[in-house]
């Protein structure tokens, strides 16, 4: 039995979807531990790109059970669309494979509305995806949220929704001068959505604990990356919830033991989408080195070009530490194949001070000037290489440096979007 936690170590878009898809082949279950449909996973199967936002990445294997845990927020419309799309693409029915925690909170249309209105009011935009995640979690913390267990009970839904809409309408009219929400139309729509989701609702927490006791192979996956964590990320340019490895356990009432492996996913360079600091952002004359379309650095959820930078070892070490990472999966090494030189930031200069650890606050990070070590490129394709020893000498030198500076072994190297474009250095499941 093995349990692998797949944790993004940057600002999201590290390639978690591909890694989870690869591991799913031998897994009995995939657990989506937190987050909502504000981030996306992209998997390449038979030369076709498939994108999911809330469904666990393991949906593409017929034998895997897929769980959405209590710390997730569920948009009923979005998840039902994803289920339909998967089945339309010819994947096996999810009726006996997908299970949603009754404790998960529900995203309503009014959450998306408030997300957009609030972002519009701000002088300094955070760059929210406007999927309603923040307002939904705000309701959860304020103890007025509506959970999946409420959604599938029409009487409880009616009572709670009426209270919520009265409150939301007062805010809409007085603060935003916006037309009120129609209670009856909203109730009828979400009552119907609840009935469609009811067959997937289960006590996920008990079922996952049972599978752990039965020594089954399980993958825990999240969304986004650790540097967007609500507490430890580049606040306020962060997501609305905790997304560290510790939140995987909290959302399922399980504790780590020797069979758990925290696998950190990290790109061979770095990107971020939306607002916020990126110290190693490419200089103007370097931007031509990376073709966004060719290397697929366009957001799955936002469709925006991601900001690209060189590998930032300071941020990487910080993420490794706050997540108690056991080994690394380094992705998109092939993107660097044609470069003459590759940079890695190992120190920052902030004012007159040179540091090699995470600054105390986001303002300092915004002013940080990166100090680089430069490596020679390898100028040859790595896309079809299956063995570490067959990699070009300079590629191995670069990877060894990343391994040493993070003080962790490398378990997986991805050299392309396809399943077979992968170098395995560790076997996770028997």
Coordinates of C-alpha atoms in Angstrom, one line a residue:
X1 CA 0.0 0.0 0.0
X2 CA 1.2 3.5 -0.8
X3 CA -0.5 6.9 -0.5
X4 CA 1.0 9.7 -2.7
X5 CA 0.1 13.3 -2.1
X6 CA 0.7 15.4 -5.3
X7 CA 1.6 18.9 -4.3
X8 CA 2.2 21.9 -6.6
X9 CA 5.3 23.8 -5.4
X10 CA 5.0 27.0 -7.5
X11 CA 2.1 29.2 -8.5
X12 CA 0.1 26.4 -10.1
X13 CA 0.3 25.0 -13.6
X14 CA 3.2 22.8 -12.6
X15 CA 2.0 19.7 -14.5
X16 CA 0.1 18.0 -11.6
X17 CA -2.6 16.8 -14.0
X18 CA -0.1 14.7 -16.0
X19 CA 1.6 13.3 -12.9
X20 CA -1.7 12.3 -11.3
X21 CA -2.8 10.7 -14.6
X22 CA 0.4 8.7 -14.8
X23 CA 0.2 7.5 -11.2
X24 CA -3.6 6.7 -11.6
X25 CA -2.8 3.7 -13.8
X26 CA -1.9 1.7 -10.7
X27 CA -4.0 3.6 -8.1
X28 CA -7.2 2.3 -6.6
X29 CA -8.5 5.8 -5.8
X30 CA -7.9 9.5 -6.5
X31 CA -9.0 12.0 -3.9
X32 CA -9.4 15.7 -4.8
X33 CA -8.6 17.2 -1.4
X34 CA -9.4 20.9 -1.7
X35 CA -10.2 23.8 -4.0
X36 CA -12.8 24.3 -6.7
X37 CA -13.1 24.8 -10.4
X38 CA -10.9 27.9 -10.4
X39 CA -7.9 25.8 -11.6
X40 CA -7.6 23.2 -14.3
X41 CA -5.7 20.0 -15.0
X42 CA -4.7 19.1 -18.6
X43 CA -4.0 15.5 -19.6
X44 CA -2.9 14.4 -23.1
X45 CA -4.4 11.1 -24.1
X46 CA -4.0 9.6 -27.6
X47 CA -2.8 13.0 -28.8
X48 CA -5.9 14.7 -27.5
X49 CA -5.9 17.4 -24.8
X50 CA -8.5 16.8 -22.1
X51 CA -9.1 19.4 -19.4
X52 CA -10.8 18.9 -16.0
X53 CA -11.4 21.6 -13.3
X54 CA -12.9 19.8 -10.3
X55 CA -13.1 16.2 -11.3
X56 CA -10.1 14.2 -10.0
X57 CA -7.6 13.6 -12.8
X58 CA -8.1 9.8 -12.4
X59 CA -11.4 9.9 -14.2
X60 CA -9.6 8.8 -17.3
X61 CA -8.9 5.3 -16.0
X62 CA -12.0 2.9 -15.7
X63 CA -10.7 1.1 -12.5
X64 CA -10.2 4.2 -10.3
X65 CA -12.6 5.5 -7.7
X66 CA -12.7 9.3 -7.7
X67 CA -13.5 11.3 -4.5
X68 CA -14.2 15.0 -4.0
X69 CA -13.4 15.7 -0.3
X70 CA -15.0 18.0 2.3
X71 CA -12.5 20.9 1.8
X72 CA -13.6 21.3 -1.8
X73 CA -16.2 23.8 -3.0
X74 CA -18.5 22.4 -5.7
X75 CA -20.1 24.3 -8.5
X76 CA -23.0 21.9 -9.5
X77 CA -23.3 23.3 -13.0
X78 CA -19.6 23.0 -13.7
X79 CA -19.2 19.5 -12.3
X80 CA -22.2 18.1 -14.2
X81 CA -20.8 19.6 -17.4
X82 CA -17.5 17.9 -16.7
X83 CA -19.2 14.6 -16.1
X84 CA -21.1 14.9 -19.3
X85 CA -18.0 15.8 -21.3
X86 CA -16.1 12.8 -19.9
X87 CA -18.8 10.4 -20.8
X88 CA -19.3 12.0 -24.2
X89 CA -15.6 11.5 -24.9
X90 CA -16.1 7.8 -24.4
X91 CA -14.7 7.3 -20.9
X92 CA -16.4 4.9 -18.6
X93 CA -19.5 6.0 -16.6
X94 CA -18.8 7.8 -13.4
X95 CA -22.0 6.6 -11.7
X96 CA -20.2 4.0 -9.6
X97 CA -16.8 5.7 -9.5
X98 CA -17.4 9.3 -8.5
X99 CA -18.2 10.3 -4.9
X100 CA -18.7 13.8 -3.5
X101 CA -18.5 14.6 0.2
X102 CA -21.7 15.7 1.8
X103 CA -19.6 18.3 3.8
X104 CA -18.4 20.1 0.7
X105 CA -19.8 23.6 0.2
X106 CA -21.8 24.6 -2.8
X107 CA -21.0 27.5 -5.2
X108 CA -24.1 29.4 -6.4
X109 CA -24.6 31.9 -9.2
X110 CA -24.6 34.7 -6.7
X111 CA -21.1 33.7 -5.5
X112 CA -19.8 34.2 -9.0
X113 CA -21.7 37.5 -9.2
X114 CA -20.2 38.8 -6.0
X115 CA -16.7 37.6 -7.1
X116 CA -16.9 39.7 -10.2
X117 CA -18.4 42.8 -8.5
X118 CA -15.8 42.8 -5.7
X119 CA -12.9 42.4 -8.1
X120 CA -14.2 45.3 -10.1
X121 CA -14.3 47.5 -7.0
X122 CA -10.7 46.9 -6.1
X123 CA -8.0 49.4 -7.1
X124 CA -5.3 46.6 -6.9
X125 CA -6.8 43.6 -8.7
X126 CA -5.9 40.2 -7.4
X127 CA -6.7 38.5 -10.7
X128 CA -9.4 36.2 -9.5
X129 CA -10.9 33.7 -12.0
X130 CA -14.4 34.9 -10.9
X131 CA -15.6 31.4 -10.3
X132 CA -17.1 32.3 -7.0
X133 CA -14.6 30.5 -4.8
X134 CA -13.8 33.3 -2.4
X135 CA -17.4 34.4 -1.8
X136 CA -18.4 30.7 -1.3
X137 CA -15.6 30.2 1.3
X138 CA -16.5 33.4 2.9
X139 CA -20.0 32.1 3.5
X140 CA -18.5 28.9 4.9
X141 CA -16.4 30.8 7.4
X142 CA -19.4 33.0 8.3
X143 CA -21.4 29.8 8.9
X144 CA -24.1 30.7 6.4
X145 CA -22.8 28.4 3.6
X146 CA -24.9 25.8 1.9
X147 CA -23.4 22.3 1.8
X148 CA -23.9 19.4 -0.6
X149 CA -26.0 17.6 2.1
X150 CA -28.3 20.7 2.1
X151 CA -28.4 20.9 -1.7
X152 CA -29.9 17.4 -2.0
X153 CA -32.6 18.0 0.6
X154 CA -35.2 20.4 -1.0
X155 CA -36.7 21.5 2.3
X156 CA -33.4 22.4 3.9
X157 CA -32.2 24.0 0.6
X158 CA -35.3 26.2 0.5
X159 CA -34.9 27.4 4.1
X160 CA -31.1 28.1 3.8
X161 CA -31.3 29.6 0.3
X162 CA -34.1 32.0 1.4
X163 CA -31.9 33.3 4.3
X164 CA -28.9 33.7 2.0
X165 CA -30.7 35.5 -0.8
X166 CA -32.3 38.0 1.6
X167 CA -28.9 38.9 2.9
X168 CA -27.3 39.0 -0.6
X169 CA -30.0 41.1 -2.0
X170 CA -29.6 43.7 0.7
X171 CA -25.9 44.0 -0.1
X172 CA -26.5 44.0 -3.9
X173 CA -29.0 46.8 -3.7
X174 CA -27.3 49.0 -1.1
X175 CA -23.7 48.5 -1.9
X176 CA -23.6 47.7 -5.6
X177 CA -26.9 49.3 -6.8
X178 CA -27.5 45.9 -8.6
X179 CA -30.8 44.2 -9.3
X180 CA -31.9 41.6 -6.7
X181 CA -31.6 37.8 -7.1
X182 CA -34.8 35.9 -7.9
X183 CA -35.3 33.5 -5.0
X184 CA -37.8 31.2 -6.7
X185 CA -35.9 30.8 -10.0
X186 CA -32.7 30.1 -8.1
X187 CA -34.3 27.6 -5.8
X188 CA -36.0 25.7 -8.6
X189 CA -32.7 25.6 -10.6
X190 CA -30.5 24.4 -7.7
X191 CA -33.2 21.9 -6.5
X192 CA -32.9 20.3 -9.9
X193 CA -29.1 20.4 -9.8
X194 CA -29.1 18.8 -6.4
X195 CA -31.3 15.9 -7.6
X196 CA -28.8 15.3 -10.5
X197 CA -25.9 15.2 -8.1
X198 CA -27.6 13.1 -5.3
X199 CA -26.4 9.8 -6.7
X200 CA -22.8 10.8 -6.3
X201 CA -23.0 11.9 -2.6
X202 CA -21.3 9.7 0.0
X203 CA -19.6 9.9 3.3
X204 CA -16.3 10.2 1.5
X205 CA -14.3 10.6 4.7
X206 CA -15.3 7.2 6.0
X207 CA -14.8 5.5 2.6
X208 CA -11.3 6.8 2.2
X209 CA -10.4 5.8 5.8
X210 CA -11.7 2.3 5.0
X211 CA -9.6 2.1 1.8
X212 CA -6.5 3.2 3.8
X213 CA -7.2 0.5 6.4
X214 CA -7.5 -2.0 3.5
X215 CA -4.0 -1.0 2.3
X216 CA -5.2 0.3 -1.1
X217 CA -3.2 2.6 -3.3
X218 CA -4.5 6.1 -3.1
X219 CA -3.5 9.5 -4.7
X220 CA -4.4 12.7 -3.0
X221 CA -4.4 15.7 -5.4
X222 CA -5.1 19.4 -5.0
X223 CA -5.2 22.4 -7.2
X224 CA -3.0 25.4 -7.8
X225 CA 0.4 25.8 -6.2
X226 CA 1.7 26.3 -2.7
X227 CA 2.8 29.9 -3.3
X228 CA -0.9 30.8 -3.7
X229 CA -1.7 29.4 -0.2
X230 CA -4.0 31.7 1.8
X231 CA -1.5 31.8 4.7
X232 CA 1.9 31.0 3.3
X233 CA 1.6 32.3 -0.2
X234 CA 2.3 35.8 -1.7
X235 CA -0.5 37.4 0.2
X236 CA -2.8 39.1 -0.8
X237 CA -2.2 37.6 -4.3
X238 CA -3.3 34.2 -3.2
X239 CA -6.3 31.8 -3.4
X240 CA -9.0 31.6 -0.8
X241 CA -8.0 28.5 1.0
X242 CA -5.1 26.4 2.4
X243 CA -3.5 24.3 -0.3
X244 CA -0.4 22.9 1.5
X245 CA 0.1 19.2 2.1
X246 CA -1.3 19.6 5.6
X247 CA -4.7 20.5 4.2
X248 CA -4.9 17.1 2.4
X249 CA -5.0 15.4 5.8
X250 CA -7.4 18.0 7.5
X251 CA -10.0 17.6 4.7
X252 CA -10.2 13.8 5.2
X253 CA -9.5 13.2 8.9
X254 CA -6.5 11.0 8.2
X255 CA -3.0 11.3 9.6
X256 CA 0.4 10.8 7.9
X257 CA 2.3 7.6 8.4
X258 CA 5.3 5.9 6.8
X259 CA 3.2 4.8 3.8
X260 CA 2.5 8.5 2.8
X261 CA 4.8 10.1 0.3
X262 CA 4.6 13.9 -0.4
X263 CA 5.5 14.3 -4.0
X264 CA 6.3 17.9 -5.0
X265 CA 5.6 18.9 -8.6
X266 CA 7.8 21.7 -10.0
X267 CA 8.5 23.0 -13.5
X268 CA 12.1 23.3 -14.8
X269 CA 11.3 27.1 -14.9
X270 CA 8.4 29.0 -13.3
X271 CA 5.2 30.7 -14.3
X272 CA 2.3 32.5 -12.7
X273 CA -1.0 33.9 -14.0
X274 CA -2.9 36.8 -12.6
X275 CA -1.4 39.5 -10.3
X276 CA 1.5 39.2 -7.9
X277 CA 5.3 39.2 -7.7
X278 CA 7.5 36.9 -9.8
X279 CA 11.1 37.9 -9.1
X280 CA 12.6 35.9 -12.0
X281 CA 10.2 37.2 -14.6
X282 CA 11.9 37.2 -18.0
X283 CA 13.6 40.4 -19.2
X284 CA 12.1 41.9 -22.3
X285 CA 14.9 40.6 -24.5
X286 CA 14.4 37.1 -23.1
X287 CA 10.7 36.8 -23.8
X288 CA 11.3 35.7 -27.3
X289 CA 12.9 32.5 -26.0
X290 CA 9.6 31.1 -24.9
X291 CA 6.6 30.7 -27.3
X292 CA 3.5 30.6 -25.1
X293 CA 1.4 28.8 -27.7
X294 CA 4.1 26.2 -28.6
X295 CA 4.9 25.4 -24.9
X296 CA 1.3 25.6 -23.9
X297 CA 1.7 28.3 -21.3
X298 CA -1.9 29.5 -21.6
X299 CA -4.2 29.2 -18.5
X300 CA -6.6 26.2 -18.6
X301 CA -9.2 28.2 -16.6
X302 CA -8.4 31.8 -17.6
X303 CA -7.1 31.3 -21.2
X304 CA -4.5 34.0 -20.4
X305 CA -0.8 34.0 -21.2
X306 CA 1.1 33.0 -18.1
X307 CA 4.0 35.2 -17.0
X308 CA 7.2 33.2 -17.4
X309 CA 10.4 33.3 -15.4
X310 CA 13.6 31.4 -14.7
X311 CA 13.7 28.7 -12.0
X312 CA 13.6 30.3 -8.6
X313 CA 15.4 28.2 -6.1
X314 CA 14.5 30.4 -3.1
X315 CA 10.8 29.9 -3.7
X316 CA 11.3 26.2 -4.5
X317 CA 13.2 25.6 -1.2
X318 CA 10.5 27.5 0.7
X319 CA 7.7 25.4 -0.8
X320 CA 9.6 22.2 -0.1
X321 CA 9.9 23.1 3.5
X322 CA 6.3 24.2 4.2
X323 CA 5.0 21.0 2.6
X324 CA 7.5 18.5 4.1
X325 CA 8.2 17.2 0.6
X326 CA 9.8 13.8 0.2
X327 CA 10.8 13.9 -3.5
X328 CA 10.4 15.9 -6.7
X329 CA 8.7 15.5 -10.0
X330 CA 10.3 18.0 -12.4
X331 CA 8.1 18.8 -15.4
X332 CA 8.5 20.5 -18.8
X333 CA 12.3 20.0 -19.0
X334 CA 11.9 19.8 -22.8
X335 CA 10.8 23.4 -22.9
X336 CA 14.4 24.3 -22.3
X337 CA 15.8 22.1 -25.1
X338 CA 16.6 24.9 -27.5
X339 CA 18.1 27.4 -25.1
X340 CA 21.8 28.4 -25.2
X341 CA 21.8 29.3 -21.5
X342 CA 19.5 28.6 -18.6
X343 CA 19.4 30.6 -15.4
X344 CA 18.6 29.7 -11.8
X345 CA 18.0 32.3 -9.1
X346 CA 19.8 31.4 -5.9
X347 CA 19.8 34.7 -4.1
X348 CA 17.9 38.0 -3.9
X349 CA 19.2 41.5 -3.5
X350 CA 16.7 43.6 -1.5
X351 CA 18.0 47.1 -1.0
X352 CA 21.6 46.7 0.1
X353 CA 21.0 43.2 1.6
X354 CA 21.6 39.9 -0.2
X355 CA 19.5 37.0 1.1
X356 CA 19.0 33.3 0.1
X357 CA 15.7 32.7 1.8
X358 CA 12.1 33.8 1.5
X359 CA 11.5 37.5 2.3
X360 CA 9.3 38.4 5.2
X361 CA 6.5 40.0 3.1
X362 CA 5.2 40.4 -0.4
X363 CA 6.4 44.0 -0.7
X364 CA 10.0 42.8 -0.2
X365 CA 9.5 40.0 -2.7
X366 CA 8.2 42.6 -5.2
X367 CA 11.4 44.6 -4.9
X368 CA 13.7 41.6 -4.9
X369 CA 16.4 41.6 -7.6
X370 CA 17.3 38.0 -8.6
X371 CA 20.9 36.9 -8.5
X372 CA 21.5 34.0 -11.0
X373 CA 23.7 31.0 -11.6
X374 CA 23.9 30.3 -15.3
X375 CA 24.0 26.9 -17.0
X376 CA 24.9 25.9 -20.5
X377 CA 21.9 24.5 -22.5
X378 CA 21.9 21.1 -24.2
X379 CA 20.6 22.2 -27.6
X380 CA 19.0 18.8 -28.4
X381 CA 15.6 17.3 -28.0
X382 CA 14.8 15.3 -24.8
X383 CA 11.2 14.5 -25.8
X384 CA 11.8 10.8 -26.6
X385 CA 14.3 10.0 -23.8
X386 CA 13.1 7.3 -21.3
X387 CA 16.2 6.9 -19.2
X388 CA 18.0 9.4 -17.0
X389 CA 21.4 8.3 -18.2
X390 CA 20.5 9.0 -21.8
X391 CA 19.8 12.7 -21.2
X392 CA 22.3 15.2 -22.6
X393 CA 25.2 15.9 -20.2
X394 CA 24.2 19.5 -19.6
X395 CA 20.6 18.5 -18.9
X396 CA 21.8 16.1 -16.2
X397 CA 24.0 18.8 -14.8
X398 CA 21.0 21.1 -14.6
X399 CA 18.8 18.5 -12.9
X400 CA 21.5 17.6 -10.4
X401 CA 21.8 21.2 -9.4
X402 CA 18.0 21.5 -8.8
X403 CA 18.1 18.2 -6.9
X404 CA 21.0 19.4 -4.7
X405 CA 19.7 22.9 -4.0
X406 CA 16.3 21.5 -3.0
X407 CA 18.1 18.7 -1.0
X408 CA 15.6 16.1 -2.4
X409 CA 15.7 13.1 -4.8
X410 CA 14.0 13.4 -8.1
X411 CA 11.3 10.7 -8.7
X412 CA 9.9 11.7 -12.1
X413 CA 11.1 13.9 -15.0
X414 CA 8.5 14.9 -17.6
X415 CA 9.9 15.7 -21.1
X416 CA 6.6 16.3 -23.0
X417 CA 2.8 16.3 -22.5
X418 CA 2.2 12.7 -23.5
X419 CA 2.1 9.8 -21.1
X420 CA 5.1 8.1 -22.6
X421 CA 7.2 11.2 -22.5
X422 CA 8.3 10.5 -18.9
X423 CA 11.5 9.4 -17.2
X424 CA 10.8 7.3 -14.0
X425 CA 13.4 7.3 -11.2
X426 CA 11.1 5.8 -8.6
X427 CA 8.2 3.3 -8.6
X428 CA 5.4 4.4 -6.3
X429 CA 2.9 1.6 -6.5
X430 CA 3.5 -2.2 -6.7

